[in-house]
mmCIF file of C-alpha atoms in Angstrom:
data_model
loop_
_atom_site.group_PDB
_atom_site.id
_atom_site.type_symbol
_atom_site.label_atom_id
_atom_site.label_comp_id
_atom_site.label_asym_id
_atom_site.label_seq_id
_atom_site.Cartn_x
_atom_site.Cartn_y
_atom_site.Cartn_z
ATOM 1 C CA UNK N 590 -19.634 -71.483 19.314
ATOM 2 C CA UNK N 591 -17.530 -68.894 21.113
ATOM 3 C CA UNK N 592 -14.933 -67.193 18.906
ATOM 4 C CA UNK N 593 -11.471 -67.316 20.491
ATOM 5 C CA UNK N 594 -9.460 -64.142 20.961
ATOM 6 C CA UNK N 595 -5.771 -63.836 20.079
ATOM 7 C CA UNK N 596 -3.851 -60.969 21.715
ATOM 8 C CA UNK N 597 -0.858 -59.753 19.691
ATOM 9 C CA UNK N 598 1.757 -58.069 21.897
ATOM 10 C CA UNK N 599 4.209 -55.663 20.247
ATOM 11 C CA UNK N 600 6.967 -54.194 22.463
ATOM 12 C CA UNK N 601 8.575 -51.082 20.984
ATOM 13 C CA UNK N 602 11.118 -48.379 21.715
ATOM 14 C CA UNK N 603 11.852 -45.329 19.515
ATOM 15 C CA UNK N 604 11.173 -46.971 16.159
ATOM 16 C CA UNK N 605 7.911 -45.322 15.155
ATOM 17 C CA UNK N 606 8.373 -45.669 11.376
ATOM 18 C CA UNK N 607 9.185 -49.380 11.596
ATOM 19 C CA UNK N 608 6.319 -49.762 14.051
ATOM 20 C CA UNK N 609 3.891 -48.150 11.596
ATOM 21 C CA UNK N 610 4.672 -50.767 8.950
ATOM 22 C CA UNK N 611 4.575 -53.583 11.501
ATOM 23 C CA UNK N 612 1.118 -52.531 12.689
ATOM 24 C CA UNK N 613 -0.209 -52.187 9.150
ATOM 25 C CA UNK N 614 0.783 -55.797 8.518
ATOM 26 C CA UNK N 615 -0.922 -56.888 11.736
ATOM 27 C CA UNK N 616 -4.176 -55.020 11.113
ATOM 28 C CA UNK N 617 -4.383 -56.793 7.734
ATOM 29 C CA UNK N 618 -4.443 -60.283 9.263
ATOM 30 C CA UNK N 619 -7.005 -62.784 8.017
ATOM 31 C CA UNK N 620 -9.257 -63.389 11.021
ATOM 32 C CA UNK N 621 -12.203 -65.322 9.639
ATOM 33 C CA UNK N 622 -12.564 -67.821 12.518
ATOM 34 C CA UNK N 623 -11.089 -65.877 15.450
ATOM 35 C CA UNK N 624 -10.891 -62.381 16.892
ATOM 36 C CA UNK N 625 -7.722 -60.363 17.328
ATOM 37 C CA UNK N 626 -6.529 -57.485 19.478
ATOM 38 C CA UNK N 627 -3.180 -55.695 19.114
ATOM 39 C CA UNK N 628 -1.434 -54.268 22.176
ATOM 40 C CA UNK N 629 1.548 -51.973 21.673
ATOM 41 C CA UNK N 630 3.798 -51.741 24.733
ATOM 42 C CA UNK N 631 5.801 -48.522 24.506
ATOM 43 C CA UNK N 632 8.895 -49.044 26.648
ATOM 44 C CA UNK N 633 9.613 -45.339 27.235
ATOM 45 C CA UNK N 634 9.884 -43.978 23.681
ATOM 46 C CA UNK N 635 10.649 -40.293 23.082
ATOM 47 C CA UNK N 636 9.638 -40.262 19.396
ATOM 48 C CA UNK N 637 6.194 -40.271 17.732
ATOM 49 C CA UNK N 638 5.272 -43.806 18.784
ATOM 50 C CA UNK N 639 2.055 -42.833 20.571
ATOM 51 C CA UNK N 640 0.693 -40.778 17.665
ATOM 52 C CA UNK N 641 1.548 -43.547 15.185
ATOM 53 C CA UNK N 642 -0.425 -46.066 17.248
ATOM 54 C CA UNK N 643 -3.370 -43.655 17.468
ATOM 55 C CA UNK N 644 -3.281 -43.133 13.699
ATOM 56 C CA UNK N 645 -3.321 -46.885 12.993
ATOM 57 C CA UNK N 646 -6.003 -47.529 15.632
ATOM 58 C CA UNK N 647 -8.318 -44.932 14.096
ATOM 59 C CA UNK N 648 -8.596 -46.848 10.812
ATOM 60 C CA UNK N 649 -8.160 -50.428 12.033
ATOM 61 C CA UNK N 650 -10.944 -53.005 11.942
ATOM 62 C CA UNK N 651 -9.395 -54.720 14.988
ATOM 63 C CA UNK N 652 -8.697 -53.149 18.372
ATOM 64 C CA UNK N 653 -5.267 -51.517 18.644
ATOM 65 C CA UNK N 654 -4.273 -50.394 22.146
ATOM 66 C CA UNK N 655 -1.385 -48.260 23.388
ATOM 67 C CA UNK N 656 0.189 -48.976 26.786
ATOM 68 C CA UNK N 657 3.236 -47.193 28.162
ATOM 69 C CA UNK N 658 5.654 -49.172 30.348
ATOM 70 C CA UNK N 659 8.280 -46.960 31.957
ATOM 71 C CA UNK N 660 10.373 -49.770 33.453
ATOM 72 C CA UNK N 661 13.039 -50.397 30.844
ATOM 73 C CA UNK N 662 13.741 -53.879 29.508
ATOM 74 C CA UNK N 663 12.429 -56.235 26.826
ATOM 75 C CA UNK N 664 11.150 -58.732 29.390
ATOM 76 C CA UNK N 665 9.421 -55.952 31.346
ATOM 77 C CA UNK N 666 7.606 -54.883 28.174
ATOM 78 C CA UNK N 667 6.600 -58.466 27.364
ATOM 79 C CA UNK N 668 5.260 -59.032 30.882
ATOM 80 C CA UNK N 669 3.233 -55.821 30.748
ATOM 81 C CA UNK N 670 1.719 -57.104 27.527
ATOM 82 C CA UNK N 671 0.807 -60.409 29.160
ATOM 83 C CA UNK N 672 -0.911 -58.561 31.999
ATOM 84 C CA UNK N 673 -2.850 -56.310 29.594
ATOM 85 C CA UNK N 674 -3.899 -59.057 27.164
ATOM 86 C CA UNK N 675 -7.409 -60.533 27.236
ATOM 87 C CA UNK N 676 -6.917 -63.449 24.849
ATOM 88 C CA UNK N 677 -6.690 -67.179 25.460
ATOM 89 C CA UNK N 678 -3.703 -67.094 23.093
ATOM 90 C CA UNK N 679 -0.933 -64.484 23.239
ATOM 91 C CA UNK N 680 1.171 -63.881 20.113
ATOM 92 C CA UNK N 681 4.459 -61.971 20.314
ATOM 93 C CA UNK N 682 5.704 -59.767 17.492
ATOM 94 C CA UNK N 683 8.651 -57.352 17.181
ATOM 95 C CA UNK N 684 8.381 -53.789 15.898
ATOM 96 C CA UNK N 685 10.901 -54.394 13.089
ATOM 97 C CA UNK N 686 8.905 -57.200 11.473
ATOM 98 C CA UNK N 687 6.222 -57.578 8.814
ATOM 99 C CA UNK N 688 3.644 -60.360 9.043
ATOM 100 C CA UNK N 689 2.198 -62.322 6.153
ATOM 101 C CA UNK N 690 -1.630 -61.968 6.045
ATOM 102 C CA UNK N 691 -2.135 -65.587 7.219
ATOM 103 C CA UNK N 692 0.439 -65.402 10.042
ATOM 104 C CA UNK N 693 -1.985 -65.828 12.943
ATOM 105 C CA UNK N 694 -4.078 -68.382 11.057
ATOM 106 C CA UNK N 695 -0.979 -70.521 10.540
ATOM 107 C CA UNK N 696 0.010 -70.321 14.221
ATOM 108 C CA UNK N 697 -3.483 -71.309 15.364
ATOM 109 C CA UNK N 698 -3.625 -74.124 12.815
ATOM 110 C CA UNK N 699 -0.289 -75.491 14.074
ATOM 111 C CA UNK N 700 -1.506 -75.362 17.669
ATOM 112 C CA UNK N 701 -4.615 -77.326 16.693
ATOM 113 C CA UNK N 702 -2.704 -79.930 14.676
ATOM 114 C CA UNK N 703 0.069 -80.563 17.207
ATOM 115 C CA UNK N 704 -1.875 -79.899 20.442
ATOM 116 C CA UNK N 705 1.010 -77.618 21.469
ATOM 117 C CA UNK N 706 0.711 -74.775 23.951
ATOM 118 C CA UNK N 707 3.671 -72.850 22.490
ATOM 119 C CA UNK N 708 4.030 -72.400 18.722
ATOM 120 C CA UNK N 709 6.849 -70.612 16.908
ATOM 121 C CA UNK N 710 6.912 -69.545 13.287
ATOM 122 C CA UNK N 711 9.330 -68.869 10.460
ATOM 123 C CA UNK N 712 11.400 -65.660 10.367
ATOM 124 C CA UNK N 713 12.977 -64.559 7.092
ATOM 125 C CA UNK N 714 15.461 -61.700 6.883
ATOM 126 C CA UNK N 715 14.418 -58.807 4.624
ATOM 127 C CA UNK N 716 17.622 -57.147 3.482
ATOM 128 C CA UNK N 717 17.848 -53.384 2.840
ATOM 129 C CA UNK N 718 18.907 -51.674 -0.398
ATOM 130 C CA UNK N 719 22.695 -51.665 -0.629
ATOM 131 C CA UNK N 720 23.109 -54.953 1.219
ATOM 132 C CA UNK N 721 25.400 -57.630 -0.252
ATOM 133 C CA UNK N 722 23.710 -59.660 -2.990
ATOM 134 C CA UNK N 723 24.530 -62.900 -1.187
ATOM 135 C CA UNK N 724 24.243 -63.220 2.597
ATOM 136 C CA UNK N 725 25.193 -66.634 3.951
ATOM 137 C CA UNK N 726 23.325 -68.758 6.509
ATOM 138 C CA UNK N 727 25.632 -67.864 9.419
ATOM 139 C CA UNK N 728 25.107 -64.159 8.848
ATOM 140 C CA UNK N 729 21.361 -64.682 8.433
ATOM 141 C CA UNK N 730 21.287 -66.618 11.687
ATOM 142 C CA UNK N 731 23.004 -63.741 13.471
ATOM 143 C CA UNK N 732 20.275 -61.475 12.093
ATOM 144 C CA UNK N 733 17.582 -63.694 13.599
ATOM 145 C CA UNK N 734 16.484 -65.823 10.661
ATOM 146 C CA UNK N 735 14.490 -68.936 11.635
ATOM 147 C CA UNK N 736 13.739 -70.931 8.448
ATOM 148 C CA UNK N 737 10.979 -73.288 9.634
ATOM 149 C CA UNK N 738 9.399 -74.644 6.450
ATOM 150 C CA UNK N 739 6.989 -77.432 5.673
ATOM 151 C CA UNK N 740 4.167 -78.635 7.887
ATOM 152 C CA UNK N 741 3.613 -77.888 11.552
ATOM 153 C CA UNK N 742 5.403 -80.291 13.856
ATOM 154 C CA UNK N 743 6.345 -80.781 17.483
ATOM 155 C CA UNK N 744 9.746 -79.282 18.277
ATOM 156 C CA UNK N 745 11.896 -81.766 20.199
ATOM 157 C CA UNK N 746 15.461 -80.700 19.405
ATOM 158 C CA UNK N 747 17.747 -78.032 20.791
ATOM 159 C CA UNK N 748 16.626 -75.506 18.191
ATOM 160 C CA UNK N 749 13.668 -73.596 19.591
ATOM 161 C CA UNK N 750 11.420 -70.792 18.295
ATOM 162 C CA UNK N 751 12.210 -67.097 18.627
ATOM 163 C CA UNK N 752 10.159 -64.769 20.806
ATOM 164 C CA UNK N 753 9.613 -62.444 17.843
ATOM 165 C CA UNK N 754 7.305 -64.975 16.206
ATOM 166 C CA UNK N 755 5.675 -67.081 18.873
ATOM 167 C CA UNK N 756 2.200 -67.768 20.233
ATOM 168 C CA UNK N 757 1.659 -69.022 23.780
ATOM 169 C CA UNK N 758 -1.498 -70.256 25.485
ATOM 170 C CA UNK N 759 -2.636 -68.263 28.516
ATOM 171 C CA UNK N 760 -2.552 -71.438 30.599
ATOM 172 C CA UNK N 761 1.255 -71.565 30.300
ATOM 173 C CA UNK N 762 1.651 -68.201 32.008
ATOM 174 C CA UNK N 763 -0.912 -69.191 34.622
ATOM 175 C CA UNK N 764 1.189 -72.281 35.373
ATOM 176 C CA UNK N 765 4.832 -71.124 35.256
ATOM 177 C CA UNK N 766 4.649 -67.340 35.598
ATOM 178 C CA UNK N 767 6.008 -64.534 33.417
ATOM 179 C CA UNK N 768 9.254 -63.841 31.531
ATOM 180 C CA UNK N 769 12.421 -63.543 33.632
ATOM 181 C CA UNK N 770 13.022 -59.811 34.207
ATOM 182 C CA UNK N 771 16.657 -60.395 35.203
ATOM 183 C CA UNK N 772 17.240 -60.985 31.467
ATOM 184 C CA UNK N 773 16.514 -57.418 30.415
ATOM 185 C CA UNK N 774 18.396 -57.341 27.093
ATOM 186 C CA UNK N 775 17.594 -60.750 25.607
ATOM 187 C CA UNK N 776 17.273 -64.471 26.162
ATOM 188 C CA UNK N 777 14.100 -64.344 28.239
ATOM 189 C CA UNK N 778 12.121 -66.043 25.450
ATOM 190 C CA UNK N 779 14.523 -69.018 25.318
ATOM 191 C CA UNK N 780 14.499 -69.307 29.110
ATOM 192 C CA UNK N 781 10.689 -69.233 29.117
ATOM 193 C CA UNK N 782 10.422 -71.989 26.500
ATOM 194 C CA UNK N 783 12.896 -74.147 28.419
ATOM 195 C CA UNK N 784 10.919 -73.631 31.626
ATOM 196 C CA UNK N 785 7.622 -74.428 29.863
ATOM 197 C CA UNK N 786 9.026 -77.665 28.450
ATOM 198 C CA UNK N 787 10.259 -78.687 31.880
ATOM 199 C CA UNK N 788 6.723 -78.119 33.182
ATOM 200 C CA UNK N 789 5.326 -80.539 30.591
ATOM 201 C CA UNK N 790 4.044 -78.149 27.924
ATOM 202 C CA UNK N 791 4.486 -78.939 24.225
ATOM 203 C CA UNK N 792 6.419 -76.695 21.816
ATOM 204 C CA UNK N 793 5.773 -76.769 18.071
ATOM 205 C CA UNK N 794 7.034 -75.029 14.953
ATOM 206 C CA UNK N 795 4.957 -73.690 12.090
ATOM 207 C CA UNK N 796 5.517 -72.163 8.631
ATOM 208 C CA UNK N 797 3.725 -69.010 9.892
ATOM 209 C CA UNK N 798 5.922 -66.359 8.276
ATOM 210 C CA UNK N 799 7.184 -62.949 9.341
ATOM 211 C CA UNK N 800 9.888 -60.853 7.698
ATOM 212 C CA UNK N 801 12.598 -59.273 9.847
ATOM 213 C CA UNK N 802 13.394 -55.855 8.349
ATOM 214 C CA UNK N 803 17.144 -55.348 8.773
ATOM 215 C CA UNK N 804 18.977 -52.022 8.549
ATOM 216 C CA UNK N 805 22.146 -51.764 6.454
ATOM 217 C CA UNK N 806 24.507 -51.193 9.401
ATOM 218 C CA UNK N 807 23.355 -54.467 10.979
ATOM 219 C CA UNK N 808 24.185 -56.428 7.827
ATOM 220 C CA UNK N 809 27.693 -54.974 7.774
ATOM 221 C CA UNK N 810 28.167 -55.678 11.485
ATOM 222 C CA UNK N 811 26.989 -59.283 11.070
ATOM 223 C CA UNK N 812 29.390 -59.776 8.158
ATOM 224 C CA UNK N 813 32.261 -58.518 10.320
ATOM 225 C CA UNK N 814 31.239 -60.888 13.127
ATOM 226 C CA UNK N 815 31.000 -63.794 10.688
ATOM 227 C CA UNK N 816 34.499 -63.127 9.322
ATOM 228 C CA UNK N 817 35.866 -63.186 12.890
ATOM 229 C CA UNK N 818 34.346 -66.669 13.363
ATOM 230 C CA UNK N 819 36.040 -68.066 10.268
#
């Protein structure tokens, strides 16, 4: 039986230390019944991103590739990753995240159980030292938390997965095209999911867990935003 390949696409820009930790979590994935490749899309960094990727690649048991994309924009970086990827499944991961060792296994399991072509996972905020002891759900939502718990299930409501923890079948891109590059800053993942649904593809959620590593200034900014909403 042919072993399927999952391509993990990691867009990054000038966050080499966060990227190092993100890649270490990805190269530690449990891959007993599938193969994995990791593709880092450097969107014009001026720091040590390239050397960090080379360092991780040298000791990794899975392939870790470095690709530089000079055209600025999150969607441009994602699309370059799609074009470079060789897998039947493409998983998307941000450079400020840490993956649980069974992250990819959980995404693939959810896809098998639900017959979905797009599967999103759970994102939990990892607060920095010095952060408030209690951070409420509104603030956590502003920081990107997506608390999908329990078993895998088809996602039918308005709440949809985040692009930072999502796996998409190659056939979806072949059918509806790439991410919208007019949405350079954000929102291209939501637009893509909406377009995929309209084309008849199934979206599912999974407990596949990643941790979003948040800097202290972002917690304070989210608290200020939350207080303005109240």
